[in-house]
Short mmCIF file of C-alpha atoms and ligand atoms in Angstrom, two decimals:
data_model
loop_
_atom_site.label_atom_id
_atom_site.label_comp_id
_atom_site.label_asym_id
_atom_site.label_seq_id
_atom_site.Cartn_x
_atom_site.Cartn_y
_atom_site.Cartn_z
CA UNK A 8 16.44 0.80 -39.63
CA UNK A 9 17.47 1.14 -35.89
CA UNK A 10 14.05 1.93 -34.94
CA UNK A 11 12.22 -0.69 -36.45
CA UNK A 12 15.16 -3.05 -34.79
CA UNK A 13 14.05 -1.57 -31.03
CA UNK A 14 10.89 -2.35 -31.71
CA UNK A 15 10.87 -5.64 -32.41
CA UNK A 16 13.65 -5.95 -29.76
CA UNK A 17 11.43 -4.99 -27.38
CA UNK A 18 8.62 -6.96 -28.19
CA UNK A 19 11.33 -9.98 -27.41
CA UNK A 20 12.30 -8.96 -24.10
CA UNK A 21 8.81 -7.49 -22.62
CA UNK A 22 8.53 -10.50 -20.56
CA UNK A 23 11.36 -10.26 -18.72
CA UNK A 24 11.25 -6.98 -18.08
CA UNK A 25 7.78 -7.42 -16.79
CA UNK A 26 9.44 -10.03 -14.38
CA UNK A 27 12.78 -7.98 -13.34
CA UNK A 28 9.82 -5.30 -12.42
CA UNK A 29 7.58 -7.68 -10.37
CA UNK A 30 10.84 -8.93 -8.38
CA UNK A 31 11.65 -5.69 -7.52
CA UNK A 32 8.61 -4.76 -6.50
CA UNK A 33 7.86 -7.30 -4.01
CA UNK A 34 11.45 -6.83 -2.70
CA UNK A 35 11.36 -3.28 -2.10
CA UNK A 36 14.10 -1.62 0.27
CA UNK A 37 13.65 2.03 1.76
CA UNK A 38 16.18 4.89 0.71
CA UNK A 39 20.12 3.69 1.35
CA UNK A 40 19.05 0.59 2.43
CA UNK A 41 18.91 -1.06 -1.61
CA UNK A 42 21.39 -3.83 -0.94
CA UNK A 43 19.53 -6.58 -2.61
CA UNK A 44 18.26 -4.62 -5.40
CA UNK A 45 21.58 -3.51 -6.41
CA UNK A 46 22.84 -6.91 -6.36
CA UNK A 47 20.00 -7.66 -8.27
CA UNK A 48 20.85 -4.94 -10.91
CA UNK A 49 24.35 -6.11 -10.38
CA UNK A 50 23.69 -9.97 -11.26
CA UNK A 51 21.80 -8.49 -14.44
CA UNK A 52 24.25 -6.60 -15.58
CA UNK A 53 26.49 -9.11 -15.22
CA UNK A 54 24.33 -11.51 -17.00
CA UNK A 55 24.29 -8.72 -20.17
CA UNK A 56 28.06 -8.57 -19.99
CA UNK A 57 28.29 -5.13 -18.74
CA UNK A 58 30.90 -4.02 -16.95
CA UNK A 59 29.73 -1.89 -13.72
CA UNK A 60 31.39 0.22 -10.76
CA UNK A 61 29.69 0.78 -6.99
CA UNK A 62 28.75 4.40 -6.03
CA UNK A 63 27.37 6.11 -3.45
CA UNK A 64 27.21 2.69 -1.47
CA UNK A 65 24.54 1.01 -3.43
CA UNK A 66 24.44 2.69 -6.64
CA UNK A 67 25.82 1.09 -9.76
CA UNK A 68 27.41 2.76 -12.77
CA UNK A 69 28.04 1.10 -15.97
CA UNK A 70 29.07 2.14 -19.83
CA UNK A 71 27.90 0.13 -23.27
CA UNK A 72 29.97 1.52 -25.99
CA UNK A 73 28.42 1.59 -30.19
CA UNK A 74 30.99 -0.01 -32.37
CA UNK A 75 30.75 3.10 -34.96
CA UNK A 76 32.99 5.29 -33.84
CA UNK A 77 32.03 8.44 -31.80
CA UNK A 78 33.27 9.87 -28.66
CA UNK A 79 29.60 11.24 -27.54
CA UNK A 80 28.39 10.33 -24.16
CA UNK A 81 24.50 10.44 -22.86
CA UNK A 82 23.71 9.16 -19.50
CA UNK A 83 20.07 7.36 -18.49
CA UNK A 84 18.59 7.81 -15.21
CA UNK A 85 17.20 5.40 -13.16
CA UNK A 86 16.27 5.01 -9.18
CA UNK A 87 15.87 1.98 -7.05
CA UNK A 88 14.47 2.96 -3.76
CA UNK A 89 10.86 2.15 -2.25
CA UNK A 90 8.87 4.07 0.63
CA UNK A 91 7.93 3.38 3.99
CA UNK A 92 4.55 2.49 3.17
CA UNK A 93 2.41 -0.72 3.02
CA UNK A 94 0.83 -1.96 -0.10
CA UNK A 95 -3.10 -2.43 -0.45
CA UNK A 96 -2.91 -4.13 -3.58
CA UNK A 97 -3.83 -7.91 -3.67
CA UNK A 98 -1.50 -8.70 -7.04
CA UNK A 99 1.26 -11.90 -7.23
CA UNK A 100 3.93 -9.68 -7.27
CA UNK A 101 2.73 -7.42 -3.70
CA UNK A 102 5.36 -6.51 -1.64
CA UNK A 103 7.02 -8.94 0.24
CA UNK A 104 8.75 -6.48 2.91
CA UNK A 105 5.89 -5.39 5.68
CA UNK A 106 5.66 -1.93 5.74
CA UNK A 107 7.83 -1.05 2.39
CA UNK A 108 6.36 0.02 -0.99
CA UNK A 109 7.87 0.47 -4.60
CA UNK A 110 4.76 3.38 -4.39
CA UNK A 111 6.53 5.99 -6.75
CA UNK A 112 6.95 3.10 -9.69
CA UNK A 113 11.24 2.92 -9.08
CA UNK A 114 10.65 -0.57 -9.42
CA UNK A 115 9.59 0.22 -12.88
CA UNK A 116 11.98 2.78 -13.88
CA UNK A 117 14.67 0.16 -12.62
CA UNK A 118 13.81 -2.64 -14.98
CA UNK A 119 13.01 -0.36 -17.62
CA UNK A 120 16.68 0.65 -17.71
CA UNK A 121 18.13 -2.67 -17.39
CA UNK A 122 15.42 -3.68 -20.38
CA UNK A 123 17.15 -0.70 -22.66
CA UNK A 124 20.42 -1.69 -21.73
CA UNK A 125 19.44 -5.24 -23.07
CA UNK A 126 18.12 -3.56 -26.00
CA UNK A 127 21.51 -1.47 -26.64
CA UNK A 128 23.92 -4.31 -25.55
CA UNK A 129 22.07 -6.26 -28.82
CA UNK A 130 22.39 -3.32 -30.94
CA UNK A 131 26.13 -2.27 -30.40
CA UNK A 132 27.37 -2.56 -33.96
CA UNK A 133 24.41 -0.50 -34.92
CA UNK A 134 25.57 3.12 -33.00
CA UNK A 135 28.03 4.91 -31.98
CA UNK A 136 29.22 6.58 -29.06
CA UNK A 137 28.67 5.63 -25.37
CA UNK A 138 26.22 5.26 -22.73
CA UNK A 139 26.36 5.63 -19.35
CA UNK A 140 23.61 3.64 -16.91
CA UNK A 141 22.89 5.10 -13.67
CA UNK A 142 21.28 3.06 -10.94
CA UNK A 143 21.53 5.50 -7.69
CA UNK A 144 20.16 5.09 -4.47
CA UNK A 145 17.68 7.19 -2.38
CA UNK A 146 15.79 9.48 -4.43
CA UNK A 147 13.31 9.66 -1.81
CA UNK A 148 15.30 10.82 1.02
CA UNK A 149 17.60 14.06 1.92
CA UNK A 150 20.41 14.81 0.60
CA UNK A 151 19.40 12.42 -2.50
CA UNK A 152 21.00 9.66 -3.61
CA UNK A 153 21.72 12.14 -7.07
CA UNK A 154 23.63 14.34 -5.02
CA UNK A 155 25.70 11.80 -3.90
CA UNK A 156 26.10 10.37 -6.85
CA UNK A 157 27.35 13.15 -8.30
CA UNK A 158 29.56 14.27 -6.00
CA UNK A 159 31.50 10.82 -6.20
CA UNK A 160 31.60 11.46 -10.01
CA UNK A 161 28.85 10.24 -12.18
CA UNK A 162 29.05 12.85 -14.36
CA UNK A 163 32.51 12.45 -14.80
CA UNK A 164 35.04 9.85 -16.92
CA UNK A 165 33.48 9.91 -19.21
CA UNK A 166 31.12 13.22 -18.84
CA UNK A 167 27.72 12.83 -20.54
CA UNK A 168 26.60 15.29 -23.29
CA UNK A 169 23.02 14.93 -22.04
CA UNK A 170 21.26 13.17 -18.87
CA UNK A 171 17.98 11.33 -19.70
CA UNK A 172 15.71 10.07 -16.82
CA UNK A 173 11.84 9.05 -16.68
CA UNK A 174 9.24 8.83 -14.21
CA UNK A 175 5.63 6.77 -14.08
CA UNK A 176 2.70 9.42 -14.38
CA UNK A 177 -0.46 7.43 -13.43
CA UNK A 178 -2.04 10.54 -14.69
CA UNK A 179 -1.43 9.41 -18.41
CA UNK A 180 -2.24 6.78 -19.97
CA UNK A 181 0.08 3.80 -20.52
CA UNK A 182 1.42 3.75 -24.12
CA UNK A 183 1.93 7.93 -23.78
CA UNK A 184 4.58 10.31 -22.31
CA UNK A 185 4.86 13.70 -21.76
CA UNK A 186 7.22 16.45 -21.64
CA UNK A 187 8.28 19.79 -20.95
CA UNK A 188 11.05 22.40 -21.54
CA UNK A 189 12.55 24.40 -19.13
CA UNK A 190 11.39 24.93 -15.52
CA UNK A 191 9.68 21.52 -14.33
CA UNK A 192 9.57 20.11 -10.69
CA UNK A 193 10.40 22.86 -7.43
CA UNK A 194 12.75 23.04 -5.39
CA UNK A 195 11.11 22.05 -2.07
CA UNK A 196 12.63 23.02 1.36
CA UNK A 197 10.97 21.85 4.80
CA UNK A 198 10.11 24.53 7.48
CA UNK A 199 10.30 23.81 11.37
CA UNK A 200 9.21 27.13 12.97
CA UNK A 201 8.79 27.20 17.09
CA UNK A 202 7.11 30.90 17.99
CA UNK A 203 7.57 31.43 21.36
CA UNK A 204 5.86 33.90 24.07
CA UNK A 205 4.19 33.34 27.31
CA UNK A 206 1.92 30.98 28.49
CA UNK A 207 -0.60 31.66 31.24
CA UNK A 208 -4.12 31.83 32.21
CA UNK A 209 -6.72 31.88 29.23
CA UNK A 210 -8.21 34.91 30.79
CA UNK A 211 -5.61 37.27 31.63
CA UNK A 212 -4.14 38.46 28.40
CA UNK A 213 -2.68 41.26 29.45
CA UNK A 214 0.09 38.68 31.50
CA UNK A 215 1.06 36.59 29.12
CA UNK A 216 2.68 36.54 25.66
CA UNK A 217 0.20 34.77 23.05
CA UNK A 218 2.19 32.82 20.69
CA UNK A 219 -1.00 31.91 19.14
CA UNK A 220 -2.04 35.58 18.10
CA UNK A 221 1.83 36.11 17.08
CA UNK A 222 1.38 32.73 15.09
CA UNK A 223 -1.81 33.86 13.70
CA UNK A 224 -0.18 36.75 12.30
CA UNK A 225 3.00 35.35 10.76
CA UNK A 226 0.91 32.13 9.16
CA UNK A 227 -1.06 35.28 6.94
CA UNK A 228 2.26 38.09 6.54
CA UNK A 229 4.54 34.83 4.90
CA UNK A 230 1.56 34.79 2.30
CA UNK A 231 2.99 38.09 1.52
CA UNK A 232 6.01 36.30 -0.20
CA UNK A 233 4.08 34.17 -2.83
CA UNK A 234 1.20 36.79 -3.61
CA UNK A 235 3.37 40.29 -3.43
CA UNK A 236 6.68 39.47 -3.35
CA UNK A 237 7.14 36.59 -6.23
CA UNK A 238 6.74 37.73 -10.00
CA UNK A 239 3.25 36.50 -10.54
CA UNK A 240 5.20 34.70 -13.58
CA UNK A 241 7.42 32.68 -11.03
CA UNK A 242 5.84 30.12 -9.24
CA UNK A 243 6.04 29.82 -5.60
CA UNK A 244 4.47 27.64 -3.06
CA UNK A 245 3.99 27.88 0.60
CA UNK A 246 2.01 25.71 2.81
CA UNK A 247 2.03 25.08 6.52
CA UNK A 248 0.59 21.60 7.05
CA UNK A 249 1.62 21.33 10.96
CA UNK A 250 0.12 23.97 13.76
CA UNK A 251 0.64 23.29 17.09
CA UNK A 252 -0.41 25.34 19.98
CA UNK A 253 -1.16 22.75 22.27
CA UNK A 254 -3.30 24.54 25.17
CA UNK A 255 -6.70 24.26 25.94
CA UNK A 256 -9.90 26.72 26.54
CA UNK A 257 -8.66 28.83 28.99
CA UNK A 258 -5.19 27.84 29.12
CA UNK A 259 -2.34 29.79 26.51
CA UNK A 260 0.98 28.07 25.96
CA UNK A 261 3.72 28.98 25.66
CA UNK A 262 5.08 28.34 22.50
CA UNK A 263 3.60 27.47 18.84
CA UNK A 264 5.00 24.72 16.44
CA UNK A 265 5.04 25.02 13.11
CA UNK A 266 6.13 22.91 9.93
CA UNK A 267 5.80 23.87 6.30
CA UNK A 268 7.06 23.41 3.10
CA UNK A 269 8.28 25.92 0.98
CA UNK A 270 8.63 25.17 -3.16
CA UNK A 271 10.12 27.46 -6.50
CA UNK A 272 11.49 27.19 -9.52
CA UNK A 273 14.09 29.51 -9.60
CA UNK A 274 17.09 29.51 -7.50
CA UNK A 275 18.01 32.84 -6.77
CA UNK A 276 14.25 33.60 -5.44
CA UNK A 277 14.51 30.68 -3.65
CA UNK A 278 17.72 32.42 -1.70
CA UNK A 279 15.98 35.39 -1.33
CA UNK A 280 12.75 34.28 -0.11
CA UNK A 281 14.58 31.95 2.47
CA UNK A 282 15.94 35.24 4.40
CA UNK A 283 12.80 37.23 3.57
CA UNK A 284 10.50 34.55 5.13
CA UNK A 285 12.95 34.13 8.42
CA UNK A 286 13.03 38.34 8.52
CA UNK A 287 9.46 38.49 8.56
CA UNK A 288 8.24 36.04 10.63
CA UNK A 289 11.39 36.82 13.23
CA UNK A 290 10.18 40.62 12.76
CA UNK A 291 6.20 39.67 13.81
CA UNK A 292 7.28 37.95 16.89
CA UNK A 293 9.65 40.63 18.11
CA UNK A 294 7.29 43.61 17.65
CA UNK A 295 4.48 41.65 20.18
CA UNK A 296 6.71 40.82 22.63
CA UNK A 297 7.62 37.41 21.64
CA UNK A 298 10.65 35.28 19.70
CA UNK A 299 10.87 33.14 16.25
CA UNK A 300 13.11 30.39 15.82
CA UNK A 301 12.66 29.36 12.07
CA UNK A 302 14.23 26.82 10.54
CA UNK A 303 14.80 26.14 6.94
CA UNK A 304 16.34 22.95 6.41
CA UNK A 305 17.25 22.78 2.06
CA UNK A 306 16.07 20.03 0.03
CA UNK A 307 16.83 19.11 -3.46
CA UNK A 308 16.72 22.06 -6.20
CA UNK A 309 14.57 22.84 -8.81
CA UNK A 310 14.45 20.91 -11.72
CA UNK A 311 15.22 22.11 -15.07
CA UNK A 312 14.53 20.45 -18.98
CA UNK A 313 17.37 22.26 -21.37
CA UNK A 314 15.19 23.04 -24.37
CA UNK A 315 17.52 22.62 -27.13
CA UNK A 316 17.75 18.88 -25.70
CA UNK A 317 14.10 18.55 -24.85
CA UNK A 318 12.90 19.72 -28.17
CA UNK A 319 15.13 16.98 -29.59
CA UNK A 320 14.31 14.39 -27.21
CA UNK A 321 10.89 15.39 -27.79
CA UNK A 322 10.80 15.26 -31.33
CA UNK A 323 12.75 11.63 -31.32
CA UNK A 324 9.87 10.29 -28.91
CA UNK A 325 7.24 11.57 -31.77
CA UNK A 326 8.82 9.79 -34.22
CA UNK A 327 9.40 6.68 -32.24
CA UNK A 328 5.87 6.54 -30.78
CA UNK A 329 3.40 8.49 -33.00
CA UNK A 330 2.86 12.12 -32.43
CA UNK A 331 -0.54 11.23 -30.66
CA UNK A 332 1.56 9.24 -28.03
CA UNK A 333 3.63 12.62 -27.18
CA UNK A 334 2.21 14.91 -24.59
CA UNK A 335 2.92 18.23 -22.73
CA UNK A 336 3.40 18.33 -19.63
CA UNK A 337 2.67 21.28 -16.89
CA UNK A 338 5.14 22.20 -14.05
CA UNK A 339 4.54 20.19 -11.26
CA UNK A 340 5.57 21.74 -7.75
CA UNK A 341 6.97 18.39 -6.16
CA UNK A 342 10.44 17.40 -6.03
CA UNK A 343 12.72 14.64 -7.43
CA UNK A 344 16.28 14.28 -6.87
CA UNK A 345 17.02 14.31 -10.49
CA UNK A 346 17.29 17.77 -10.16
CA UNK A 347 20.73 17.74 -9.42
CA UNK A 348 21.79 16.73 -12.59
CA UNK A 349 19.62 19.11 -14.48
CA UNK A 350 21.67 21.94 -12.43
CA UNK A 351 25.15 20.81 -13.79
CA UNK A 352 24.16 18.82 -17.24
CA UNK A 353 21.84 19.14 -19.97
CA UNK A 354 19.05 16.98 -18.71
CA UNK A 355 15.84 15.88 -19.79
CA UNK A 356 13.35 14.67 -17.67
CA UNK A 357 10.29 12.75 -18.68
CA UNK A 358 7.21 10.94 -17.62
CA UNK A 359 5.77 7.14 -18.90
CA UNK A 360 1.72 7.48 -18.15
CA UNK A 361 1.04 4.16 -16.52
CA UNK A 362 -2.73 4.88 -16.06
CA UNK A 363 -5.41 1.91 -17.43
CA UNK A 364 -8.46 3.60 -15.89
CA UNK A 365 -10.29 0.28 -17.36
CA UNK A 366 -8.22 -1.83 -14.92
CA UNK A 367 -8.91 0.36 -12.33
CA UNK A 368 -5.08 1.69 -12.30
CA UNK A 369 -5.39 4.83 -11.40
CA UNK A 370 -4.01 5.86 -8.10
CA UNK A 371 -1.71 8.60 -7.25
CA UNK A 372 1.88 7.85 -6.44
CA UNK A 373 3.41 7.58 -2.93
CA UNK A 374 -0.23 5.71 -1.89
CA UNK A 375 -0.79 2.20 -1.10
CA UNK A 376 -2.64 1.23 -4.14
CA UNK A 377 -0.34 2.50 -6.53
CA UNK A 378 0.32 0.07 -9.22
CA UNK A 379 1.12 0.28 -13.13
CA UNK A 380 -0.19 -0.87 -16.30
CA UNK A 381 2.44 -2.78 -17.36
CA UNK A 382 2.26 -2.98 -20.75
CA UNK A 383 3.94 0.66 -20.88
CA UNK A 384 6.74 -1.03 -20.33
CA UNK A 385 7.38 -1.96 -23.92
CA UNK A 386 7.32 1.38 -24.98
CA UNK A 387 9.03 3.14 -21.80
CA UNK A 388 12.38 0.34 -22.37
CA UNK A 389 12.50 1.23 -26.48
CA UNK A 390 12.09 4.46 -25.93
CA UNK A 391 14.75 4.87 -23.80
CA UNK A 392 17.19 3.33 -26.01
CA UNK A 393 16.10 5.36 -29.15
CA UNK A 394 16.71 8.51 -27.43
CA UNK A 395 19.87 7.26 -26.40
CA UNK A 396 21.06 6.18 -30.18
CA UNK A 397 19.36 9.28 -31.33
CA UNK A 398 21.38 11.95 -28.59
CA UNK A 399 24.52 10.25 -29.55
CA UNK A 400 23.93 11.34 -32.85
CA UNK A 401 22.77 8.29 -34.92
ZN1 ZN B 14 8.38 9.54 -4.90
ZN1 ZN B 15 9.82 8.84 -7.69
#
């Protein structure tokens, strides 16, 4: 049986994968700067003797075709960049490049992919039908290496059936994943606000123009939009982390600096709360005297699991891993660039836990201690290549 084949497959190859992973992550490179981990990718490809095409400057598309005949297509997901961030961990494998982390695990989801597309290469006369590797760039940074991707046509020639792509979650434990259908990760856009009035002496009021009354104001009405003007059913997020009124005791400036985030899971809302937001806060100002300029600068889109694929994909990862491996998942209000495939393809987007509390592995993504349990990589590689087998209908 193909499963029992994976399995052992990727008992075989843990090793290297565990290697390819510890290479790239002491070589990390930031967002569109992944030249030597695409040639890395590249040179393994190569060594599986799989053809592959350059994308989006350092993305890398490639295709292993079944022998059985079928003409379905699925597509698996990986990313390759690192952060600007420097590591804290004292392991063999820490990262080489001062100041540059693999601290969301793309490291991992990199050799992962190249480990199930060792696993399918072995396993050709065994399936049917085609898939498509994606390597892409950037996930980390505006516009997204997806977008990119896509718009130099990844999803096209051939056009998957289905998009798969997985994340680390050091939330879980290593050995389970978790999913969820429909509505996932937000959309997240970044606010730059600058409320202006008229600065002047601390204790003559009745002069000036207080942006930081105005400010005061508008930071409490844009509540409004999450807690009256949201369906209490559709999830919205706003937070200002960045207030700036920079004036002293008895001195009142003259403008106000803001920056915020704003995050939903539902695109027309999002629309519509993007004007209502500017209105408002643009409204405030005006009626005490003084003037908004609020900027909403768009960042990737929300991210969406089709069910009828999820429930399948789901229901494949139960039998490949044991129902008590199988987890559901909760939305989760932060962003990834995967989104943009889930907008135009049936997509399903899941998480590897990575968490061995017992080693201490624990830490959040995107901080400098982040690290994995490694030995989820035996089950994240398989896994992958079941579902694939399994979407293209064998
Ligand atoms: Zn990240
Ligand atoms: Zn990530």
């Amino acid at each position: 049986m193909i499963k029992q084949k994976i399995q052992e497959l990727s008992k075989n190859i843990f090793n290297d994968v565990v290697a390819n992973r510890r290479h790239i992550h002491s070589h990390p490179e930031l967002s569109f700067q992944e030249v030597e981990t695409s040639a890395f990718v590249a040179k393994k490809l190569d060594e599986l003797g799989i053809g592959w095409e350059r994308m989006a400057d350092n993305g890398l598309v490639a295709l292993i075709t079944g022998e059985k005949p079928s003409d379905k297509v699925v597509a698996l997901r990986a990313d390759m960049d690192a952060l600007p961030i420097t590591e804290a961990n004292d392991v063999p494998y820490k990262s080489q490049n001062a100041g540059v982390m693999h601290a969301c695990g793309h490291d991992v989801h990199t050799s992962s992919l190249l480990g199930t597309a060792k696993i399918l290469t072995e396993l050709k006369s065994e399936f049917g039908g085609t898939v498509k590797l994606i390597f892409q760039p950037a996930e980390e940074r505006l516009p997204g290496g997806a977008s990119l991707m896509i718009k130099e046509g990844v999803l096209e020639n051939p056009k998957p059936d289905a998009v798969l792509g997985q994340h680390v979650m050091p939330f879980i434990d290593a050995g389970k994943f978790g999913f969820r259908s429909g509505q996932y990760m937000a959309s997240t856009d970044e606010l730059y606000v600058t409320v202006k009035g008229k600065g002047g002496h601390g204790a003559q009021p009745q002069s000036n123009i207080d942006p930081v009354i105005i400010t005061a104001h508008i930071l409490i009405a844009l509540q409004q939009v999450v807690s009256r003007m949201a369906a209490p059913t559709n999830p919205t997020v706003l937070s200002f982390g960045k207030v700036i009124a920079n004036g002293a005791t008895n001195v009142i400036p003259n403008e106000v600096y803001l920056e915020g985030t704003f995050r939903a899971l539902d695109e027309k809302w999002r629309a519509e709360a993007h004007i209502k937001m500017k209105k408002m806060a643009e409204g405030i100002a005006e009626s005490m005297g003084g003037s908004c300029d609020f900027k909403i600068l768009n960042g990737y889109p929300f991210l969406i699991n089709e069910p009828k694929l999820t429930a399948a994909t789901r229901a494949h990862a139960e039998d490949y891993l044991g129902k008590e491996n199988v987890l559901d998942l909760d939305i989760w209000m932060a962003a990834e660039d995967f989104a943009y495939y889930s907008q135009v393809a049936d997509a399903c987007f899941y998480r590897m836990g990575t968490r061995n509390e017992s080693r201490g592995i624990t830490s959040a993504v995107h901080t400098p201690t982040f690290d994995i349990e490694e030995k989820a990589l035996e089950n994240s590689i398989g896994l992958m290549a079941y579902l694939a087998v399994k979407q293209l209908g064998n």
